[in-house]
Coordinates of C-alpha atoms in Angstrom, one line a residue:
P1 CA -158.7 -128.4 -93.8
S2 CA -155.3 -129.3 -95.3
S3 CA -155.4 -126.4 -97.3
L4 CA -155.2 -124.2 -94.3
R5 CA -152.3 -126.0 -92.6
S6 CA -149.0 -124.5 -92.5
P7 CA -146.2 -126.3 -94.6
P8 CA -143.9 -128.4 -92.4
I9 CA -141.0 -126.5 -91.0
S10 CA -137.6 -127.8 -91.8
P11 CA -135.5 -127.5 -88.8
S12 CA -132.6 -124.8 -89.1
P13 CA -129.9 -124.1 -86.9
I14 CA -130.0 -121.3 -84.5
S15 CA -127.5 -118.6 -85.1
P16 CA -125.3 -118.3 -82.1
F17 CA -125.4 -114.6 -82.6
R18 CA -128.9 -114.3 -82.5
S19 CA -130.8 -113.6 -79.1
G20 CA -134.2 -114.2 -78.6
S21 CA -134.8 -115.9 -81.9
G22 CA -137.1 -119.2 -81.8
H23 CA -138.4 -121.9 -84.1
G24 CA -141.3 -120.7 -86.5
A25 CA -142.5 -119.0 -89.7
A26 CA -140.4 -115.9 -88.7
A27 CA -137.4 -117.9 -88.7
T28 CA -137.8 -119.1 -92.2
E29 CA -139.3 -116.0 -94.1
P30 CA -137.3 -113.8 -96.2
R31 CA -135.5 -110.5 -94.5
K32 CA -135.2 -107.6 -96.3
R33 CA -131.5 -106.3 -96.1
G34 CA -131.1 -103.1 -97.5
G35 CA -134.3 -103.2 -99.8
S36 CA -133.8 -106.5 -101.1
D37 CA -135.4 -109.9 -100.5
V38 CA -132.6 -112.2 -99.6
P39 CA -133.6 -116.0 -99.0
P40 CA -132.0 -117.7 -96.0
S41 CA -130.4 -120.2 -98.4
A42 CA -128.3 -117.5 -100.0
L43 CA -126.4 -117.1 -96.7
G44 CA -125.7 -120.5 -96.1
E45 CA -125.3 -121.7 -92.7
F46 CA -125.5 -118.6 -90.7
T47 CA -129.0 -116.9 -91.8
E48 CA -128.8 -114.4 -88.9
A49 CA -126.5 -111.3 -89.1
P50 CA -124.3 -110.7 -86.1
L51 CA -125.6 -107.8 -83.7
F52 CA -122.2 -106.2 -84.1
F53 CA -122.1 -106.3 -87.9
P54 CA -125.5 -105.2 -89.3
C55 CA -124.4 -105.6 -93.0
W56 CA -123.6 -109.3 -92.5
G57 CA -126.7 -110.4 -94.5
I58 CA -126.3 -108.2 -97.5
M59 CA -122.6 -108.6 -98.2
S60 CA -123.1 -110.6 -101.4
S61 CA -125.6 -108.3 -102.7
G62 CA -123.1 -106.1 -104.7
S63 CA -122.9 -102.5 -104.3
K64 CA -125.3 -102.0 -101.8
G65 CA -123.6 -104.4 -99.3
M66 CA -120.1 -102.5 -99.9
A67 CA -122.1 -99.2 -99.3
C68 CA -123.5 -100.5 -95.9
V69 CA -120.2 -101.9 -94.9
Y70 CA -118.5 -98.6 -95.9
R71 CA -121.1 -96.6 -93.9
Y72 CA -120.8 -99.0 -91.0
G73 CA -116.7 -98.7 -91.0
I74 CA -117.3 -95.1 -90.9
L75 CA -119.5 -95.3 -88.0
V76 CA -117.1 -97.6 -86.2
I77 CA -114.2 -95.5 -86.8
F78 CA -116.0 -92.4 -85.6
L79 CA -117.2 -94.0 -82.6
S80 CA -113.7 -95.2 -81.8
W81 CA -112.2 -92.1 -82.6
G82 CA -114.8 -90.6 -79.8
V83 CA -113.8 -93.0 -77.4
L84 CA -110.0 -92.8 -77.8
S85 CA -110.5 -88.8 -77.6
Y86 CA -112.4 -89.0 -74.5
C87 CA -110.0 -91.3 -72.7
S88 CA -107.1 -89.2 -74.1
I89 CA -108.7 -86.1 -72.7
V90 CA -109.0 -87.6 -69.5
Y91 CA -105.7 -89.0 -69.2
Y92 CA -104.3 -85.7 -70.2
H93 CA -106.3 -83.6 -68.1
G94 CA -105.1 -85.5 -65.2
F95 CA -101.5 -85.1 -66.7
F96 CA -101.7 -81.5 -67.2
V97 CA -103.4 -81.0 -63.5
S98 CA -100.5 -82.8 -62.2
A99 CA -97.9 -80.8 -64.3
S100 CA -99.5 -77.6 -63.2
L101 CA -99.5 -78.7 -59.6
L102 CA -96.0 -79.5 -60.0
V103 CA -95.3 -76.0 -61.5
S104 CA -97.3 -74.2 -59.0
S105 CA -95.6 -75.9 -56.0
S106 CA -92.2 -74.9 -58.0
E107 CA -93.3 -71.6 -58.3
D108 CA -94.5 -71.2 -54.6
D109 CA -91.1 -72.6 -53.4
Y110 CA -89.2 -70.2 -55.7
F111 CA -91.0 -67.1 -54.4
R112 CA -90.8 -68.2 -50.9
C113 CA -87.2 -68.6 -51.3
E114 CA -86.7 -65.3 -52.9
S115 CA -88.5 -63.8 -49.8
V116 CA -86.2 -65.6 -47.5
V117 CA -83.1 -64.7 -49.2
R118 CA -84.1 -61.1 -50.1
N119 CA -84.9 -60.4 -46.4
W120 CA -81.7 -61.9 -45.4
A121 CA -79.7 -59.8 -47.8
D122 CA -81.6 -56.5 -46.7
A123 CA -80.9 -57.2 -43.0
S124 CA -77.1 -58.0 -43.7
S125 CA -76.6 -54.8 -45.7
E126 CA -77.6 -52.9 -43.0
R127 CA -74.8 -53.9 -40.9
G128 CA -72.2 -52.4 -42.9
I129 CA -69.5 -50.5 -40.9
K130 CA -69.6 -46.7 -41.4
E131 CA -66.3 -45.9 -40.0
D132 CA -63.1 -45.4 -41.7
E133 CA -62.2 -49.2 -42.8
L134 CA -58.5 -48.8 -43.1
T135 CA -57.8 -47.8 -39.4
L136 CA -57.2 -50.7 -37.4
K137 CA -59.6 -51.1 -34.3
D138 CA -59.3 -52.8 -30.8
I139 CA -59.8 -56.3 -32.1
L140 CA -58.4 -57.8 -35.5
F141 CA -60.7 -60.5 -36.8
F142 CA -58.8 -62.8 -39.3
L143 CA -61.5 -64.5 -41.2
H144 CA -59.5 -67.5 -42.6
V145 CA -60.9 -68.8 -45.9
P146 CA -59.4 -72.4 -46.0
R147 CA -56.5 -73.3 -48.5
T148 CA -55.6 -69.5 -49.0
G149 CA -52.3 -69.5 -47.1
G150 CA -54.1 -68.0 -43.8
R151 CA -51.9 -70.1 -41.7
T152 CA -48.8 -68.5 -42.9
Y153 CA -49.9 -65.2 -42.1
F154 CA -51.0 -66.4 -38.7
H155 CA -47.5 -68.0 -37.7
C156 CA -45.3 -65.6 -39.8
F157 CA -47.1 -62.2 -39.2
L158 CA -49.5 -62.2 -36.6
R159 CA -47.6 -64.2 -34.1
K160 CA -44.8 -62.0 -34.5
I161 CA -46.8 -58.7 -33.7
Y162 CA -49.3 -60.0 -31.1
T163 CA -48.4 -61.8 -27.7
S164 CA -50.1 -64.8 -26.6
A165 CA -52.0 -63.0 -24.1
Q166 CA -53.7 -61.0 -26.8
E167 CA -55.0 -63.9 -28.8
C168 CA -58.3 -65.0 -28.4
P169 CA -59.2 -68.6 -27.7
R170 CA -59.1 -70.5 -30.9
S171 CA -62.5 -70.6 -32.5
Y172 CA -61.9 -73.7 -34.8
D173 CA -64.8 -75.2 -32.8
K174 CA -67.3 -72.4 -32.3
L175 CA -68.4 -73.9 -28.8
R176 CA -64.8 -72.8 -27.6
F177 CA -64.9 -69.3 -28.5
D178 CA -64.8 -67.0 -25.7
P179 CA -64.4 -63.2 -26.6
S180 CA -64.5 -62.0 -23.0
K181 CA -60.8 -63.3 -22.3
P182 CA -58.9 -60.4 -21.0
N183 CA -56.6 -58.5 -23.4
C184 CA -58.4 -60.4 -26.1
R185 CA -57.3 -58.4 -29.3
L186 CA -56.8 -61.0 -32.1
V187 CA -59.3 -63.7 -33.3
V188 CA -58.1 -66.2 -35.8
T189 CA -60.7 -68.6 -37.2
H190 CA -62.3 -70.7 -39.8
D191 CA -65.7 -69.5 -38.5
D192 CA -67.5 -67.6 -41.3
Y193 CA -68.6 -63.8 -41.0
S194 CA -71.6 -64.5 -38.6
L195 CA -69.1 -64.7 -35.8
M196 CA -69.0 -60.9 -35.9
S197 CA -72.4 -61.3 -34.1
K198 CA -70.4 -62.4 -31.0
L199 CA -67.9 -59.4 -31.3
P200 CA -68.2 -55.8 -30.7
K201 CA -68.8 -54.7 -34.4
D202 CA -67.6 -50.9 -33.8
M203 CA -64.5 -52.1 -32.1
T204 CA -63.4 -54.9 -34.8
S205 CA -61.7 -54.9 -37.9
V206 CA -61.7 -57.7 -40.5
V207 CA -59.0 -58.9 -42.8
T208 CA -59.1 -62.1 -45.2
I209 CA -57.3 -63.7 -48.2
L210 CA -59.0 -65.0 -51.3
R211 CA -57.7 -67.4 -53.9
D212 CA -58.5 -68.4 -57.5
P213 CA -61.6 -70.6 -57.0
V214 CA -60.3 -73.3 -59.3
D215 CA -56.9 -73.4 -57.4
R216 CA -58.9 -73.4 -54.2
V217 CA -60.7 -76.4 -55.0
F218 CA -57.4 -78.3 -56.4
S219 CA -55.8 -77.5 -53.1
T220 CA -58.9 -78.5 -51.0
Y221 CA -59.1 -81.9 -52.8
E222 CA -55.3 -82.4 -52.4
F223 CA -55.1 -81.7 -48.6
S224 CA -58.5 -83.9 -47.9
V225 CA -56.5 -86.8 -49.5
E226 CA -53.2 -86.0 -47.7
V227 CA -54.5 -85.7 -44.3
A228 CA -56.8 -88.7 -44.8
A229 CA -53.8 -90.8 -46.0
R230 CA -52.1 -90.6 -42.7
F231 CA -54.7 -92.8 -41.3
L232 CA -53.9 -95.7 -43.8
V233 CA -51.2 -97.0 -41.2
H234 CA -53.9 -98.7 -39.6
P235 CA -55.4 -102.0 -40.9
N236 CA -59.1 -100.7 -41.0
L237 CA -61.4 -97.8 -39.5
T238 CA -62.1 -99.6 -36.3
S239 CA -58.4 -99.5 -35.4
V240 CA -58.7 -95.7 -36.4
A241 CA -61.5 -95.2 -34.0
Q242 CA -59.8 -97.1 -31.1
M243 CA -56.8 -95.1 -31.7
S244 CA -58.9 -91.7 -31.4
R245 CA -60.6 -92.7 -28.3
R246 CA -57.2 -93.6 -26.6
I247 CA -55.2 -90.6 -27.6
R248 CA -57.7 -87.7 -28.0
P249 CA -58.6 -87.3 -24.2
K250 CA -54.9 -87.0 -23.3
S251 CA -54.1 -84.6 -25.6
R252 CA -54.6 -80.5 -25.5
A253 CA -54.0 -80.6 -29.2
V254 CA -56.5 -79.2 -31.7
S255 CA -57.3 -82.0 -34.2
T256 CA -57.9 -81.7 -37.9
L257 CA -61.2 -83.4 -37.0
D258 CA -62.1 -80.2 -35.0
I259 CA -61.6 -77.8 -37.8
W260 CA -64.1 -76.7 -40.2
P261 CA -64.5 -77.8 -43.0
W262 CA -61.8 -80.7 -42.4
K263 CA -64.1 -82.1 -39.7
Y264 CA -66.4 -83.1 -42.6
L265 CA -63.9 -83.6 -45.5
V266 CA -61.2 -85.6 -44.1
P267 CA -63.5 -88.5 -42.4
W268 CA -65.4 -88.7 -45.6
M269 CA -62.1 -89.0 -47.6
R270 CA -60.6 -91.3 -45.1
G271 CA -63.5 -93.8 -45.5
D272 CA -63.2 -93.6 -49.1
L273 CA -59.5 -94.4 -49.2
F274 CA -60.1 -97.5 -47.0
A275 CA -62.6 -98.5 -49.1
R276 CA -60.8 -98.5 -52.3
R277 CA -57.9 -100.3 -50.6
D278 CA -60.1 -103.1 -49.6
A279 CA -61.5 -103.2 -53.2
R280 CA -57.7 -103.3 -54.5
E281 CA -56.9 -106.2 -52.3
L282 CA -60.2 -108.1 -53.6
G283 CA -59.2 -107.3 -57.1
R284 CA -62.6 -105.3 -57.7
L285 CA -61.0 -102.0 -59.2
R286 CA -59.0 -101.7 -62.4
K287 CA -55.4 -101.3 -62.0
T288 CA -54.3 -97.7 -62.8
E289 CA -52.0 -97.4 -65.7
E290 CA -48.5 -96.1 -65.0
F291 CA -48.7 -92.7 -66.6
S292 CA -52.3 -91.7 -65.6
S293 CA -53.1 -88.4 -64.1
P294 CA -52.9 -88.4 -60.3
Y295 CA -56.2 -86.6 -60.4
D296 CA -57.9 -89.8 -62.0
M297 CA -56.4 -92.8 -60.2
E298 CA -59.6 -94.7 -59.4
D299 CA -58.1 -97.5 -57.6
M300 CA -56.0 -95.3 -55.3
V301 CA -58.1 -92.3 -54.5
M302 CA -61.4 -90.7 -55.4
P303 CA -61.1 -89.1 -58.9
L304 CA -61.4 -85.4 -59.0
H305 CA -64.4 -85.4 -61.1
E306 CA -66.3 -87.6 -58.7
F307 CA -65.0 -85.3 -55.6
I308 CA -66.4 -82.2 -57.2
N309 CA -69.9 -83.7 -57.8
D310 CA -70.3 -85.3 -54.4
P311 CA -73.2 -83.6 -52.4
I312 CA -71.0 -82.9 -49.7
A313 CA -68.8 -80.8 -51.9
H314 CA -71.8 -78.9 -53.2
D315 CA -72.7 -78.1 -49.6
I316 CA -69.2 -77.0 -48.3
I317 CA -66.4 -76.4 -50.9
H318 CA -68.3 -75.0 -54.0
N319 CA -68.6 -71.1 -53.8
G320 CA -67.3 -71.6 -50.3
A321 CA -65.5 -68.3 -50.0
T322 CA -68.5 -66.4 -50.8
F323 CA -70.8 -68.3 -48.3
Q324 CA -68.0 -68.0 -45.8
V325 CA -67.7 -64.3 -46.1
A326 CA -71.6 -63.9 -46.2
G327 CA -71.8 -65.9 -43.2
L328 CA -73.8 -68.8 -44.5
T329 CA -71.6 -71.8 -44.0
N330 CA -73.0 -75.0 -42.4
N331 CA -70.7 -73.7 -39.4
S332 CA -72.7 -70.4 -39.1
Y333 CA -73.9 -68.7 -36.1
A334 CA -76.8 -67.1 -38.0
V335 CA -80.3 -69.0 -37.4
E336 CA -81.3 -68.3 -40.9
S337 CA -78.1 -69.6 -42.9
H338 CA -79.6 -73.0 -43.3
H339 CA -82.6 -72.0 -45.2
V340 CA -80.8 -69.3 -47.2
R341 CA -78.0 -71.8 -48.1
S342 CA -80.7 -74.4 -49.2
C343 CA -82.8 -71.9 -51.4
V344 CA -79.5 -70.8 -53.3
R345 CA -78.6 -74.3 -53.7
K346 CA -82.2 -75.1 -55.3
H347 CA -82.5 -71.9 -57.0
P348 CA -79.1 -70.7 -58.1
E349 CA -80.3 -67.5 -59.8
L350 CA -81.0 -66.2 -56.1
G351 CA -77.3 -66.6 -55.7
H352 CA -76.7 -63.1 -56.8
F353 CA -78.1 -61.8 -53.4
V354 CA -75.5 -63.5 -51.5
L355 CA -72.7 -62.4 -53.6
E356 CA -73.8 -58.7 -53.3
V357 CA -73.7 -59.1 -49.5
A358 CA -70.2 -60.7 -49.6
K359 CA -68.9 -58.0 -51.8
H360 CA -70.3 -55.4 -49.5
R361 CA -68.4 -56.7 -46.7
L362 CA -65.1 -57.2 -48.4
D363 CA -65.4 -53.6 -49.3
H364 CA -65.6 -52.7 -45.6
M365 CA -62.6 -54.8 -44.5
L366 CA -59.3 -53.5 -43.4
Y367 CA -57.2 -55.7 -45.8
V368 CA -58.3 -58.1 -48.5
G369 CA -55.1 -60.3 -49.9
L370 CA -54.8 -62.7 -52.8
T371 CA -52.9 -65.9 -52.7
E372 CA -52.1 -65.6 -56.2
E373 CA -50.4 -62.0 -55.3
H374 CA -48.2 -63.6 -52.5
R375 CA -45.3 -61.3 -52.2
K376 CA -47.4 -58.0 -52.8
S377 CA -50.0 -59.3 -50.4
A378 CA -47.3 -60.0 -47.7
T379 CA -45.9 -56.4 -48.2
M380 CA -49.3 -54.6 -48.2
F381 CA -50.3 -56.6 -45.1
A382 CA -47.2 -55.6 -43.2
K383 CA -47.7 -51.9 -44.2
L384 CA -51.5 -51.7 -43.9
V385 CA -51.8 -53.9 -40.8
G386 CA -48.7 -54.7 -39.3
A387 CA -47.8 -51.1 -39.0
Q388 CA -50.9 -50.3 -37.1
V389 CA -50.5 -53.4 -34.8
L390 CA -47.1 -52.2 -34.0
S391 CA -48.1 -48.6 -33.4
Q392 CA -51.0 -49.6 -31.1
S393 CA -48.5 -51.9 -29.1
E394 CA -46.2 -49.1 -28.4
A395 CA -49.1 -47.0 -27.3
L396 CA -50.1 -50.0 -25.2
N397 CA -46.3 -50.6 -23.8
S398 CA -46.1 -47.1 -22.8
T399 CA -49.4 -47.1 -20.7
F400 CA -48.4 -50.3 -19.3
K401 CA -44.9 -49.0 -18.2
Q402 CA -46.5 -46.0 -16.6
E403 CA -49.0 -47.9 -14.8
T404 CA -46.4 -50.3 -13.6
S405 CA -43.9 -47.6 -12.5
N406 CA -46.6 -46.6 -9.9
Q407 CA -47.0 -50.0 -8.2
T408 CA -44.7 -51.1 -5.3
E409 CA -44.4 -54.6 -6.9
P410 CA -43.6 -55.1 -10.5
S411 CA -46.0 -57.4 -12.7
S412 CA -46.2 -58.0 -16.3
S413 CA -49.5 -58.3 -18.2
F414 CA -47.9 -60.7 -20.8
S415 CA -46.3 -63.4 -18.4
D416 CA -44.6 -66.3 -19.9
S417 CA -47.0 -68.7 -18.0
E418 CA -49.9 -67.3 -20.2
A419 CA -48.4 -68.5 -23.4
D420 CA -50.5 -71.2 -24.7
G421 CA -47.8 -72.3 -27.4
L422 CA -48.8 -73.4 -31.0
N423 CA -52.1 -75.5 -31.3
Q424 CA -51.2 -78.9 -32.9
I425 CA -53.4 -81.1 -35.0
E426 CA -53.4 -84.8 -34.6
G427 CA -53.2 -86.5 -37.9
S428 CA -51.6 -89.7 -37.5
T429 CA -50.8 -92.3 -35.0
N430 CA -47.9 -90.6 -33.3
N431 CA -49.8 -87.4 -32.8
Q432 CA -47.9 -85.5 -35.4
S433 CA -49.0 -82.2 -36.1
D434 CA -51.0 -81.5 -39.2
S435 CA -49.9 -79.0 -41.8
E436 CA -53.1 -76.8 -41.6
V437 CA -51.6 -75.7 -38.2
P438 CA -47.8 -76.2 -38.3
S439 CA -46.0 -77.4 -35.3
S440 CA -43.4 -75.0 -33.9
T441 CA -42.8 -73.1 -30.4
H442 CA -44.3 -69.9 -30.1
V443 CA -41.4 -67.7 -29.2
E444 CA -42.3 -64.3 -28.2
P445 CA -40.3 -61.9 -30.3
A446 CA -38.7 -58.8 -29.1
R447 CA -41.5 -56.1 -30.1
E448 CA -40.0 -53.0 -28.6
N449 CA -37.8 -52.0 -31.7
M450 CA -39.9 -53.9 -34.4
T451 CA -40.4 -52.1 -37.5
V452 CA -42.2 -52.9 -40.9
G453 CA -38.9 -53.7 -42.6
R454 CA -37.9 -56.0 -39.7
L455 CA -41.2 -57.8 -39.7
M456 CA -40.9 -58.5 -43.4
E457 CA -37.4 -60.1 -42.7
I458 CA -38.8 -62.2 -40.2
Y459 CA -41.7 -63.5 -42.3
E460 CA -39.3 -64.4 -45.2
T461 CA -37.3 -66.7 -42.6
C462 CA -40.5 -68.0 -41.3
I463 CA -42.2 -69.1 -44.6
S464 CA -39.0 -70.6 -45.8
S465 CA -38.9 -72.9 -42.7
L466 CA -42.8 -73.4 -42.9
R467 CA -42.8 -74.5 -46.3
K468 CA -39.9 -77.1 -46.0
T469 CA -42.0 -78.5 -43.1
Q470 CA -45.1 -78.6 -44.9
A471 CA -43.6 -80.2 -48.2
S472 CA -41.7 -83.1 -46.2
R473 CA -44.8 -84.1 -44.5
R474 CA -46.9 -83.9 -47.6
T475 CA -44.4 -86.1 -49.3
L476 CA -44.5 -88.5 -46.5
S477 CA -48.6 -88.8 -46.5
L478 CA -48.9 -89.2 -50.1
K479 CA -46.4 -92.0 -50.4
R480 CA -49.2 -94.1 -48.9
V481 CA -51.3 -93.6 -51.8
A482 CA -48.6 -93.6 -54.4
P483 CA -48.4 -92.9 -57.4
A484 CA -50.9 -90.1 -56.6
N485 CA -48.5 -87.4 -56.2
F486 CA -50.1 -84.1 -56.8
S487 CA -48.5 -80.9 -58.0
K488 CA -49.0 -77.8 -59.8
K489 CA -47.5 -79.6 -63.0
A490 CA -49.8 -82.5 -62.4
R491 CA -52.8 -80.2 -62.6
L492 CA -52.1 -79.4 -66.2
S493 CA -53.3 -83.2 -67.1
V494 CA -57.0 -82.5 -66.0
P495 CA -59.2 -82.0 -68.8
A496 CA -60.5 -78.7 -69.8
T497 CA -64.0 -79.9 -69.6
I498 CA -63.5 -80.4 -65.6
L499 CA -61.8 -77.2 -65.0
Q500 CA -64.9 -75.6 -66.7
Q501 CA -67.4 -77.4 -64.4
I502 CA -65.3 -76.3 -61.4
Q503 CA -65.8 -72.5 -62.5
Y504 CA -69.3 -73.2 -63.3
L505 CA -69.9 -74.8 -59.9
N506 CA -68.0 -71.8 -58.4
S507 CA -69.6 -69.0 -60.1
L508 CA -70.3 -67.0 -57.2
D509 CA -66.7 -67.3 -55.9
V510 CA -65.2 -66.4 -59.6
E511 CA -67.2 -63.2 -59.2
L512 CA -66.2 -62.3 -55.7
Y513 CA -62.5 -63.1 -56.6
K514 CA -62.7 -60.3 -59.6
H515 CA -64.0 -58.0 -57.0
A516 CA -61.2 -58.9 -54.4
Q517 CA -58.7 -58.1 -57.5
N518 CA -60.2 -54.6 -57.7
I519 CA -60.0 -54.1 -53.8
F520 CA -56.2 -55.1 -54.0
I521 CA -55.8 -52.6 -56.8
R522 CA -57.1 -49.9 -54.7
Q523 CA -55.4 -50.8 -51.5
E524 CA -52.0 -50.7 -53.6
K525 CA -52.8 -47.0 -54.4
H526 CA -53.7 -46.1 -51.0
I527 CA -50.4 -47.4 -49.6
M528 CA -48.4 -45.3 -52.5
Q529 CA -50.4 -42.2 -51.6
S530 CA -49.5 -42.7 -47.9
A531 CA -45.9 -43.1 -48.8
E532 CA -45.9 -39.9 -50.6
I533 CA -47.5 -38.1 -47.7
F534 CA -45.0 -39.6 -45.2
I535 CA -41.8 -39.0 -47.3
Q536 CA -42.6 -35.3 -48.1
P537 CA -42.8 -33.8 -44.5
E538 CA -40.0 -36.1 -43.0
F539 CA -37.4 -35.0 -45.8
S540 CA -38.5 -31.4 -45.4
L541 CA -38.0 -31.5 -41.7
M542 CA -34.6 -33.2 -42.2
L543 CA -33.5 -30.7 -44.5
Q544 CA -34.8 -27.6 -42.2
D545 CA -32.8 -29.1 -39.3
L546 CA -29.7 -29.7 -41.4
Q547 CA -29.7 -26.1 -42.4
T548 CA -30.8 -24.3 -39.4
A549 CA -28.7 -26.4 -36.9
D550 CA -25.3 -27.0 -39.0
C551 CA -25.4 -23.9 -41.4
G552 CA -27.0 -21.2 -38.9
G553 CA -28.8 -20.1 -42.0
S554 CA -28.8 -20.7 -45.5
Y555 CA -25.9 -18.4 -46.2
G556 CA -23.7 -19.7 -43.6
C557 CA -23.3 -23.3 -45.1
P558 CA -19.9 -24.5 -46.2
P559 CA -19.9 -25.7 -49.7
W560 CA -19.8 -29.6 -48.5
K561 CA -22.8 -29.0 -46.7
S562 CA -24.5 -27.4 -49.4
L563 CA -23.6 -30.2 -51.8
L564 CA -25.1 -32.7 -49.1
V565 CA -28.4 -30.4 -49.0
I566 CA -28.6 -30.6 -53.0
A567 CA -28.0 -34.5 -52.8
L568 CA -30.7 -35.0 -50.4
L569 CA -33.1 -32.9 -52.4
A570 CA -32.2 -35.0 -55.6
I571 CA -33.1 -38.3 -53.7
V572 CA -36.4 -36.6 -52.6
V573 CA -37.2 -35.7 -56.5
L574 CA -36.2 -39.2 -57.6
I575 CA -38.3 -40.9 -54.9
M576 CA -41.2 -38.7 -56.2
L577 CA -40.6 -39.7 -59.7
F578 CA -40.5 -43.3 -59.0
L579 CA -43.8 -43.2 -57.0
S580 CA -45.3 -41.0 -60.1
T581 CA -44.2 -43.5 -62.5
G582 CA -45.5 -46.5 -60.4
R583 CA -49.1 -45.1 -60.6
R584 CA -49.0 -44.2 -64.2
T585 CA -48.0 -47.7 -64.9
N586 CA -50.6 -49.1 -62.8
K587 CA -53.3 -47.1 -64.8
V588 CA -51.9 -48.2 -68.0
K589 CA -52.1 -51.7 -66.8
K590 CA -55.5 -51.5 -65.5

């Protein structure tokens, strides 16, 4: 019947947001949205709500629609926050895991390094010399810290009191060292303290000189530039290499490039000078102003601030004195030196172990000089070391004469044929000697009547000539990098920030130098006390001889002889007062 038939269904568009909907009564029936019947015509074209927005159908129903939107918005915000929190937790968990792994790895490396350094320090401290450190033993080991004035002592002191036959083969390159040479009594080397492992410890005395760390860095920089500049006579580095291959095999001289640390520093600086010269010719570097500091002439030489921050400087120069006295340079005989040095570089707080070992070794040295106290150091060296060497030489000479007098044919243990001359250093194309080991002829001085006073006179004459030679060679070399002319006055132009950085980078050397200054004061006191002990018995014996030999007793002296005795006594009293006053003055200064 027609009454039972369904009314015709008017076609309506299918919402693109609805899935699974079809034609039929359900598509046209009113929907209940939030408890209200909303006819499809009220929603216009889109009769179906999007699945991702349930409140779509009741947005026009007033407060109920807004409440639905609010509740749904809160839900969306909450879900978004949850998702973001989850992602954040995953991300930060991974980050913290990575960070914790890095921290754990760093801590493990620190503890490993601490164990390595501590074990080395404990083993090194056990090697201290227990005998009287101020008594010269059979072998003298002069540990030459670069740029401290050591070559002056070698040429103007040691070569005046030791013969060529007594010098051990030069150990600038450790592979050449041979302590088994007969009569070897003097070792002069840039090697570090680890060389003691090759020497009989109970028969060896060690001496060294230290310098203010900032001044030593300046001097190292200047000398590296000075020697490297000599190669600028060549058009390029290829020409330098060809010259070296041609000359070196023919020469017996020791080259700068054989000597630590110059065998590393000079080639580095030489390559830099050639690179800057090429860049200047191509106009790639700004021209230096006329009144610029010679330590910051970028177009001519490597600026000082670049020099001190380069990895090579960190490995060789900074705290170099401490590492050399401790026996931990990159030229060391000690197997563990590389690991210890690397650990201290990575963890500077471990440096105090190395510093304490170096201090302990300074305490047990025969002599410690200071470059800044040049005159006092030289006098002290002559009295503390030179006097004992001369005393040993007299004993050796008397023994030698006694042995040769019993032989049918006389011979000499110190023949001229054994003199090896002064080693020269190739630093230019004409094989001129380098200022690190100056050129001169090794003339054997007459040692039979040598005294400490005479030794000091020879020393003063020697250093005067030596300084003139060095100054002229330095001037000639620096002309090739003019206007970069280094001097003590020019050092004042260096900014305070760079000076502070040098001190910071050499903090171990700063502390070691302070310790050396205290040792230097103790040495002065020892020499003054020794002078008192020596003067008193000498004058007492002299006065007694005068009274007994010339007077026949104290009552038999003529008046003029009595006056002479009184004058001598007055001189003794004045000397004693002078020495006592000097000690009190030193205490006040201290």
